[in-house]
Amino acid sequence: GQQVMQIPQYQHVQEGEDFTTYCNSSTTLSNIQWYKQRPGGHPVFLIQLVKSGEVKKQKRLTFQFGEAKKNSSLHITATQTTDVGTYFCAGLTPGLSFGAGTTVTVRA
Amino acid sequence: KAGVTQTPRYLIKTRGQQVTLSCSPISGHRSVSWYQQTPGQGLQFLFEYFSETQRNKGNFPGRFSGRQFSNSRSEMNVSTLELGDSALYLCASSLAGVSPLHFGNGTRLTVT
């Protein structure tokens, strides 16, 4: 079963709106990685967070690592149709363990 | 630089058979990990190899095995196939185990 929990499982967003997906672990993570998988594709690395409380931005995407290094979030502003896909967080447990993912659909 | 290459892309097998999947990592990457992806279970970690040694193993039965060769290429074997083994099998390579993973396009296995 999943050792890294991710919510929500599905996110239906109106184009232009913001949304956030959350990742939680019962154990402290040395780092957390985020990946995006487009429909029919394979997961593609987005970013890695290492430090407690770390915040990183990639254009409209903001990634945050919790102070206790047990949770993380991905916030997307002004959602576009290109944001469609499944977003996974992953932490070492050992071996890189992936959350179940948040599948994002966008209404134009 | 060539990406991660997995062969074959598609496989259809019957219950009880065995199957071998192949993965060629990005040049210079010494770590290869295997994942099983299904709609219900998401991405499940199978095992990771580094310099020909299995470094980590997920919670899968012994029917699932793998190996890595001196050129870092890896193979995964599933014996006595079951219907529930139908899935997309993804291979990923990295410089080291904690480095970002670079995934291949996967092998879609269907067991009938």
mmCIF file of N, CA and C in Angstrom, chain A residues 30-31 33 35 48 90-98, chain B residues 29-33 35 45 47-51 55-56 92-102:
data_model
loop_
_atom_site.group_PDB
_atom_site.id
_atom_site.type_symbol
_atom_site.label_atom_id
_atom_site.label_comp_id
_atom_site.label_asym_id
_atom_site.label_seq_id
_atom_site.Cartn_x
_atom_site.Cartn_y
_atom_site.Cartn_z
ATOM 1 N N SER A 30 13.401 12.460 3.820
ATOM 2 C CA SER A 30 14.664 13.176 3.586
ATOM 3 C C SER A 30 14.481 14.205 2.471
ATOM 4 N N ASN A 31 13.669 13.861 1.515
ATOM 5 C CA ASN A 31 13.335 14.820 0.469
ATOM 6 C C ASN A 31 12.005 14.403 -0.152
ATOM 7 N N GLN A 33 9.847 14.567 -3.971
ATOM 8 C CA GLN A 33 9.898 14.912 -5.390
ATOM 9 C C GLN A 33 8.474 14.965 -5.939
ATOM 10 N N TYR A 35 6.211 14.813 -9.628
ATOM 11 C CA TYR A 35 6.220 14.394 -11.019
ATOM 12 C C TYR A 35 4.853 14.691 -11.647
ATOM 13 N N GLN A 48 12.397 18.840 -6.834
ATOM 14 C CA GLN A 48 12.761 18.139 -5.598
ATOM 15 C C GLN A 48 12.906 19.161 -4.480
ATOM 16 N N ALA A 90 6.493 11.986 -4.351
ATOM 17 C CA ALA A 90 7.235 10.761 -4.072
ATOM 18 C C ALA A 90 8.272 11.033 -3.003
ATOM 19 N N GLY A 91 8.390 10.086 -2.054
ATOM 20 C CA GLY A 91 9.374 10.219 -0.993
ATOM 21 C C GLY A 91 10.113 8.907 -0.792
ATOM 22 N N LEU A 92 11.314 8.999 -0.234
ATOM 23 C CA LEU A 92 12.117 7.801 0.017
ATOM 24 C C LEU A 92 11.590 7.073 1.230
ATOM 25 N N THR A 93 11.316 5.786 1.110
ATOM 26 C CA THR A 93 10.678 5.061 2.230
ATOM 27 C C THR A 93 11.259 3.711 2.637
ATOM 28 N N PRO A 94 12.365 3.138 2.292
ATOM 29 C CA PRO A 94 13.288 3.484 1.205
ATOM 30 C C PRO A 94 12.763 3.060 -0.154
ATOM 31 N N GLY A 95 13.508 3.261 -1.181
ATOM 32 C CA GLY A 95 12.965 3.192 -2.535
ATOM 33 C C GLY A 95 12.024 4.376 -2.660
ATOM 34 N N LEU A 96 11.923 4.930 -3.813
ATOM 35 C CA LEU A 96 11.075 6.105 -3.984
ATOM 36 C C LEU A 96 9.612 5.671 -4.048
ATOM 37 N N SER A 97 8.839 6.025 -3.028
ATOM 38 C CA SER A 97 7.446 5.635 -2.930
ATOM 39 C C SER A 97 6.563 6.766 -3.424
ATOM 40 N N PHE A 98 5.678 6.444 -4.340
ATOM 41 C CA PHE A 98 4.815 7.461 -4.936
ATOM 42 C C PHE A 98 3.456 7.491 -4.256
ATOM 43 N N HIS B 29 23.814 6.760 -16.169
ATOM 44 C CA HIS B 29 22.968 6.478 -15.004
ATOM 45 C C HIS B 29 23.237 5.054 -14.523
ATOM 46 N N ARG B 30 23.498 4.928 -13.225
ATOM 47 C CA ARG B 30 23.824 3.619 -12.685
ATOM 48 C C ARG B 30 22.684 3.011 -11.875
ATOM 49 N N SER B 31 21.675 3.806 -11.578
ATOM 50 C CA SER B 31 20.543 3.303 -10.810
ATOM 51 C C SER B 31 19.354 3.075 -11.733
ATOM 52 N N VAL B 32 18.744 1.915 -11.598
ATOM 53 C CA VAL B 32 17.539 1.596 -12.364
ATOM 54 C C VAL B 32 16.474 1.100 -11.393
ATOM 55 N N SER B 33 15.302 1.690 -11.494
ATOM 56 C CA SER B 33 14.169 1.296 -10.648
ATOM 57 C C SER B 33 13.034 0.815 -11.527
ATOM 58 N N TYR B 35 8.749 0.059 -11.634
ATOM 59 C CA TYR B 35 7.468 0.354 -11.020
ATOM 60 C C TYR B 35 6.351 -0.336 -11.793
ATOM 61 N N PHE B 45 6.307 0.592 -6.215
ATOM 62 C CA PHE B 45 7.737 0.348 -6.341
ATOM 63 C C PHE B 45 8.013 -1.152 -6.298
ATOM 64 N N PHE B 47 11.517 -2.695 -7.392
ATOM 65 C CA PHE B 47 12.882 -2.797 -6.887
ATOM 66 C C PHE B 47 13.773 -1.774 -7.560
ATOM 67 N N GLU B 48 14.935 -1.591 -6.946
ATOM 68 C CA GLU B 48 15.942 -0.678 -7.471
ATOM 69 C C GLU B 48 17.282 -1.395 -7.518
ATOM 70 N N TYR B 49 17.983 -1.214 -8.608
ATOM 71 C CA TYR B 49 19.318 -1.768 -8.775
ATOM 72 C C TYR B 49 20.322 -0.639 -8.942
ATOM 73 N N PHE B 50 21.478 -0.855 -8.362
ATOM 74 C CA PHE B 50 22.565 0.110 -8.483
ATOM 75 C C PHE B 50 23.856 -0.677 -8.612
ATOM 76 N N SER B 51 24.586 -0.444 -9.673
ATOM 77 C CA SER B 51 25.846 -1.156 -9.927
ATOM 78 C C SER B 51 25.669 -2.664 -9.750
ATOM 79 N N ARG B 55 19.298 -2.829 -4.451
ATOM 80 C CA ARG B 55 19.501 -1.979 -3.285
ATOM 81 C C ARG B 55 18.235 -1.853 -2.441
ATOM 82 N N ASN B 56 17.104 -1.838 -3.102
ATOM 83 C CA ASN B 56 15.836 -1.745 -2.389
ATOM 84 C C ASN B 56 14.812 -2.629 -3.080
ATOM 85 N N ALA B 92 12.796 3.340 -14.592
ATOM 86 C CA ALA B 92 13.316 4.689 -14.435
ATOM 87 C C ALA B 92 14.786 4.617 -14.077
ATOM 88 N N SER B 93 15.565 5.506 -14.620
ATOM 89 C CA SER B 93 16.983 5.535 -14.281
ATOM 90 C C SER B 93 17.332 6.864 -13.616
ATOM 91 N N SER B 94 18.407 6.839 -12.853
ATOM 92 C CA SER B 94 18.891 8.054 -12.214
ATOM 93 C C SER B 94 20.388 7.901 -11.972
ATOM 94 N N LEU B 95 21.012 9.034 -11.694
ATOM 95 C CA LEU B 95 22.455 9.001 -11.408
ATOM 96 C C LEU B 95 22.707 8.208 -10.137
ATOM 97 N N ALA B 96 21.872 8.471 -9.136
ATOM 98 C CA ALA B 96 21.935 7.728 -7.879
ATOM 99 C C ALA B 96 20.507 7.567 -7.411
ATOM 100 N N GLY B 97 20.293 6.732 -6.429
ATOM 101 C CA GLY B 97 18.933 6.400 -6.036
ATOM 102 C C GLY B 97 18.067 7.575 -5.643
ATOM 103 N N VAL B 98 18.650 8.615 -5.060
ATOM 104 C CA VAL B 98 17.834 9.740 -4.596
ATOM 105 C C VAL B 98 17.729 10.837 -5.631
ATOM 106 N N SER B 99 18.399 10.664 -6.739
ATOM 107 C CA SER B 99 18.340 11.666 -7.792
ATOM 108 C C SER B 99 16.997 11.594 -8.490
ATOM 109 N N PRO B 100 16.595 12.651 -9.188
ATOM 110 C CA PRO B 100 15.347 12.580 -9.944
ATOM 111 C C PRO B 100 15.336 11.393 -10.893
ATOM 112 N N LEU B 101 14.187 10.767 -11.006
ATOM 113 C CA LEU B 101 14.016 9.620 -11.877
ATOM 114 C C LEU B 101 13.641 10.062 -13.285
ATOM 115 N N HIS B 102 14.203 9.371 -14.253
ATOM 116 C CA HIS B 102 13.850 9.586 -15.655
ATOM 117 C C HIS B 102 13.170 8.309 -16.128
#
